[in-house]
Amino acid sequence: MKSINQLSKNSIFKFYLALVLILVVLLTLFSCKPEEAKAEDIRVESKIQAQLTSPPFVPAPVGARKAANLVVDMEIIEMEGEMTGGVKYVYWTFGGTVPGSFIRTRVGDEVEFHLKNHPDNKLPHNIDLHAVTGPGGGAESSFVAPGQEKVFSFKTLNPGLYVYHCATAPVGMHIANGMYGLILVEPKGGLPPVDKEYYVMQGDFYTEGDYGKPGLQAFSMQKAIDEHADYVVFNGAVGAISGDNALTAEVGETVRLFVGNGGPNLVSSFHLIGEIFNKVYVEGGSMVNENVQTTLIPAGGAAIVEFKVEVPGTFILVDHSIFRAFNKGALGMLKVGGDENEKVYSGTQLEKTYLPEGSVIQAMPVAEKGKEPQNVPDKTLAEQLVHGKQLYAQTCFACHQSAGQGIAGAFPPLAKSDYLNADVGRSINAVLYGLTGEITVNGDKYNSVMTSQNLTDEEIADVMTYVYNNWGNNKTKVTPAMVKEQRR
Ligand SMILES: [Cu+2]
């Protein structure tokens, strides 16, 4: 029989043995680690030319590619472009687009950056890449005059999605004119494969004329300082990714959006109406959040969002600071094709009148206002135009926009609208009772919903007269009697 003393000696021995074993295992584990070299020590074996793409497209994934010496050729171009129908703006660009060309790298790449300032440009520029570890993110080494080229190199140390921008004084002005874009640093082995990838970047613009004021619009330094944006847009212009330019996908596909915010001032509450982000790489870094409705993208920041599309339809990208979406342009579209899936979404199943028990209200109370005394003399055209302009700003502006130009793919134009000019009764009807279903305006198809506008006969007459007597329309004078005739 063992004594108690012997027993405890035995277990103490076993305890020490176990401790030593654990230490040995840990040591061997750590000594195997050097394979995961520090990013700065990753060796590059080959030299390759980077493929750059214009938004909304991105270069092919890096996949299993080894770290390389990656040559980026970026050309700065100052050029006139269109902000929205009839509104021109002089953009300063990296690669001829806003946002600038997308750069796709992987951790450990040695990027050899060639920054070229086109000889026709008027100003010097440079580039600050948030993916760079070094003074100014490259800005100091890349300052380049028109007709010159600068070359500098950097090693990509941290995986993530990064903003780049010009940082030449006045910095705010260079960014406000469109000098920003995204550079992606993929982790070793690449990001998980998906079916579709797109590049979207928000920016705010400040013009001398207010939203929609036609003509070549100069940059307004004062509005920029006051942070009073006239335009807040995705990919540099109103409608850049809507209508015919919408992003596309098919039911069942997984979509990844690389979303940046160039600012210069505003942060984006990025949201996709009718979808939930399955994954968000928060702030473009390594932390992944799941099941997100709206993600905040700081000025000078980015996020990667991923989602699977389950049902067909048009999904609207917005900055959920929502006046920016409907009044300043921050609206894009993802059109998803494929078969309906009623398990996920039914569509309207029933539509009928809702009459609460005991209710005596049979019609909208405002409809009563349609019964106006007939002895009121009609207003003059001038009076109608003044009142109509006011009504337009209150009721129609949000969708049809300040100069009746509409928003491509979402709200049809009232300016020079063939639909409007062809049939005044039909147009009055649209305002009285709303309009749904497919219509064609100036050759473009719209299939959306305009709600009825709850206006009196006189108000409809005035606002329609205003619309008909502006923006190249046929100058019809609409009277309250004409509106009354359309009431059913
Ligand atoms: Cu610049």
mmCIF file with all atom_site columns, N, CA and C and ligand atoms in Angstrom, residues 76 92 94 123-126 166-168 174-175 179, ligand 1:
data_model
loop_
_atom_site.group_PDB
_atom_site.id
_atom_site.type_symbol
_atom_site.label_atom_id
_atom_site.label_alt_id
_atom_site.label_comp_id
_atom_site.label_asym_id
_atom_site.label_entity_id
_atom_site.label_seq_id
_atom_site.pdbx_PDB_ins_code
_atom_site.Cartn_x
_atom_site.Cartn_y
_atom_site.Cartn_z
_atom_site.occupancy
_atom_site.B_iso_or_equiv
_atom_site.pdbx_formal_charge
_atom_site.auth_seq_id
_atom_site.auth_comp_id
_atom_site.auth_asym_id
_atom_site.auth_atom_id
_atom_site.pdbx_PDB_model_num
ATOM   1  N  N  . ILE A 1 76  ? -3.553  61.891 -64.437 1.00 0.00 ? 76  ILE A N  1
ATOM   2  C  CA . ILE A 1 76  ? -4.493  62.915 -63.954 1.00 0.00 ? 76  ILE A CA 1
ATOM   3  C  C  . ILE A 1 76  ? -5.028  63.708 -65.142 1.00 0.00 ? 76  ILE A C  1
ATOM   4  N  N  . TRP A 1 92  ? -11.761 67.261 -61.852 1.00 0.00 ? 92  TRP A N  1
ATOM   5  C  CA . TRP A 1 92  ? -10.344 66.905 -61.845 1.00 0.00 ? 92  TRP A CA 1
ATOM   6  C  C  . TRP A 1 92  ? -10.314 65.422 -61.467 1.00 0.00 ? 92  TRP A C  1
ATOM   7  N  N  . PHE A 1 94  ? -8.571  61.253 -61.442 1.00 0.00 ? 94  PHE A N  1
ATOM   8  C  CA . PHE A 1 94  ? -7.510  60.256 -61.533 1.00 0.00 ? 94  PHE A CA 1
ATOM   9  C  C  . PHE A 1 94  ? -7.967  59.227 -62.577 1.00 0.00 ? 94  PHE A C  1
ATOM   10 N  N  . LEU A 1 123 ? -3.124  72.603 -63.437 1.00 0.00 ? 123 LEU A N  1
ATOM   11 C  CA . LEU A 1 123 ? -2.634  72.669 -62.061 1.00 0.00 ? 123 LEU A CA 1
ATOM   12 C  C  . LEU A 1 123 ? -1.748  71.499 -61.684 1.00 0.00 ? 123 LEU A C  1
ATOM   13 N  N  . PRO A 1 124 ? -0.884  71.708 -60.687 1.00 0.00 ? 124 PRO A N  1
ATOM   14 C  CA . PRO A 1 124 ? -0.151  70.569 -60.136 1.00 0.00 ? 124 PRO A CA 1
ATOM   15 C  C  . PRO A 1 124 ? -1.073  69.759 -59.227 1.00 0.00 ? 124 PRO A C  1
ATOM   16 N  N  . HIS A 1 125 ? -0.782  68.491 -59.077 1.00 0.00 ? 125 HIS A N  1
ATOM   17 C  CA . HIS A 1 125 ? -1.572  67.607 -58.222 1.00 0.00 ? 125 HIS A CA 1
ATOM   18 C  C  . HIS A 1 125 ? -0.621  66.625 -57.547 1.00 0.00 ? 125 HIS A C  1
ATOM   19 N  N  . ASN A 1 126 ? -1.179  65.783 -56.670 1.00 0.00 ? 126 ASN A N  1
ATOM   20 C  CA . ASN A 1 126 ? -0.400  64.688 -56.087 1.00 0.00 ? 126 ASN A CA 1
ATOM   21 C  C  . ASN A 1 126 ? -1.380  63.619 -55.634 1.00 0.00 ? 126 ASN A C  1
ATOM   22 N  N  . CYS A 1 166 ? -6.317  63.401 -53.904 1.00 0.00 ? 166 CYS A N  1
ATOM   23 C  CA . CYS A 1 166 ? -5.302  64.422 -54.132 1.00 0.00 ? 166 CYS A CA 1
ATOM   24 C  C  . CYS A 1 166 ? -5.156  65.216 -52.833 1.00 0.00 ? 166 CYS A C  1
ATOM   25 N  N  . ALA A 1 167 ? -3.952  65.664 -52.547 1.00 0.00 ? 167 ALA A N  1
ATOM   26 C  CA . ALA A 1 167 ? -3.728  66.414 -51.312 1.00 0.00 ? 167 ALA A CA 1
ATOM   27 C  C  . ALA A 1 167 ? -2.950  67.686 -51.589 1.00 0.00 ? 167 ALA A C  1
ATOM   28 N  N  . THR A 1 168 ? -3.235  68.278 -52.748 1.00 0.00 ? 168 THR A N  1
ATOM   29 C  CA . THR A 1 168 ? -2.585  69.532 -53.121 1.00 0.00 ? 168 THR A CA 1
ATOM   30 C  C  . THR A 1 168 ? -3.473  70.696 -52.673 1.00 0.00 ? 168 THR A C  1
ATOM   31 N  N  . HIS A 1 174 ? -9.521  70.286 -54.335 1.00 0.00 ? 174 HIS A N  1
ATOM   32 C  CA . HIS A 1 174 ? -9.117  69.186 -55.224 1.00 0.00 ? 174 HIS A CA 1
ATOM   33 C  C  . HIS A 1 174 ? -10.012 67.962 -54.996 1.00 0.00 ? 174 HIS A C  1
ATOM   34 N  N  . ILE A 1 175 ? -10.346 67.710 -53.742 1.00 0.00 ? 175 ILE A N  1
ATOM   35 C  CA . ILE A 1 175 ? -11.223 66.563 -53.456 1.00 0.00 ? 175 ILE A CA 1
ATOM   36 C  C  . ILE A 1 175 ? -12.639 66.864 -53.951 1.00 0.00 ? 175 ILE A C  1
ATOM   37 N  N  . MET A 1 179 ? -11.245 64.410 -57.060 1.00 0.00 ? 179 MET A N  1
ATOM   38 C  CA . MET A 1 179 ? -9.958  63.703 -57.039 1.00 0.00 ? 179 MET A CA 1
ATOM   39 C  C  . MET A 1 179 ? -9.883  62.694 -55.895 1.00 0.00 ? 179 MET A C  1
HETATM 40 CU CU . CU  B 2 .   ? -5.332  67.688 -57.299 1.00 0.00 ? 1   CU  B CU 1
#
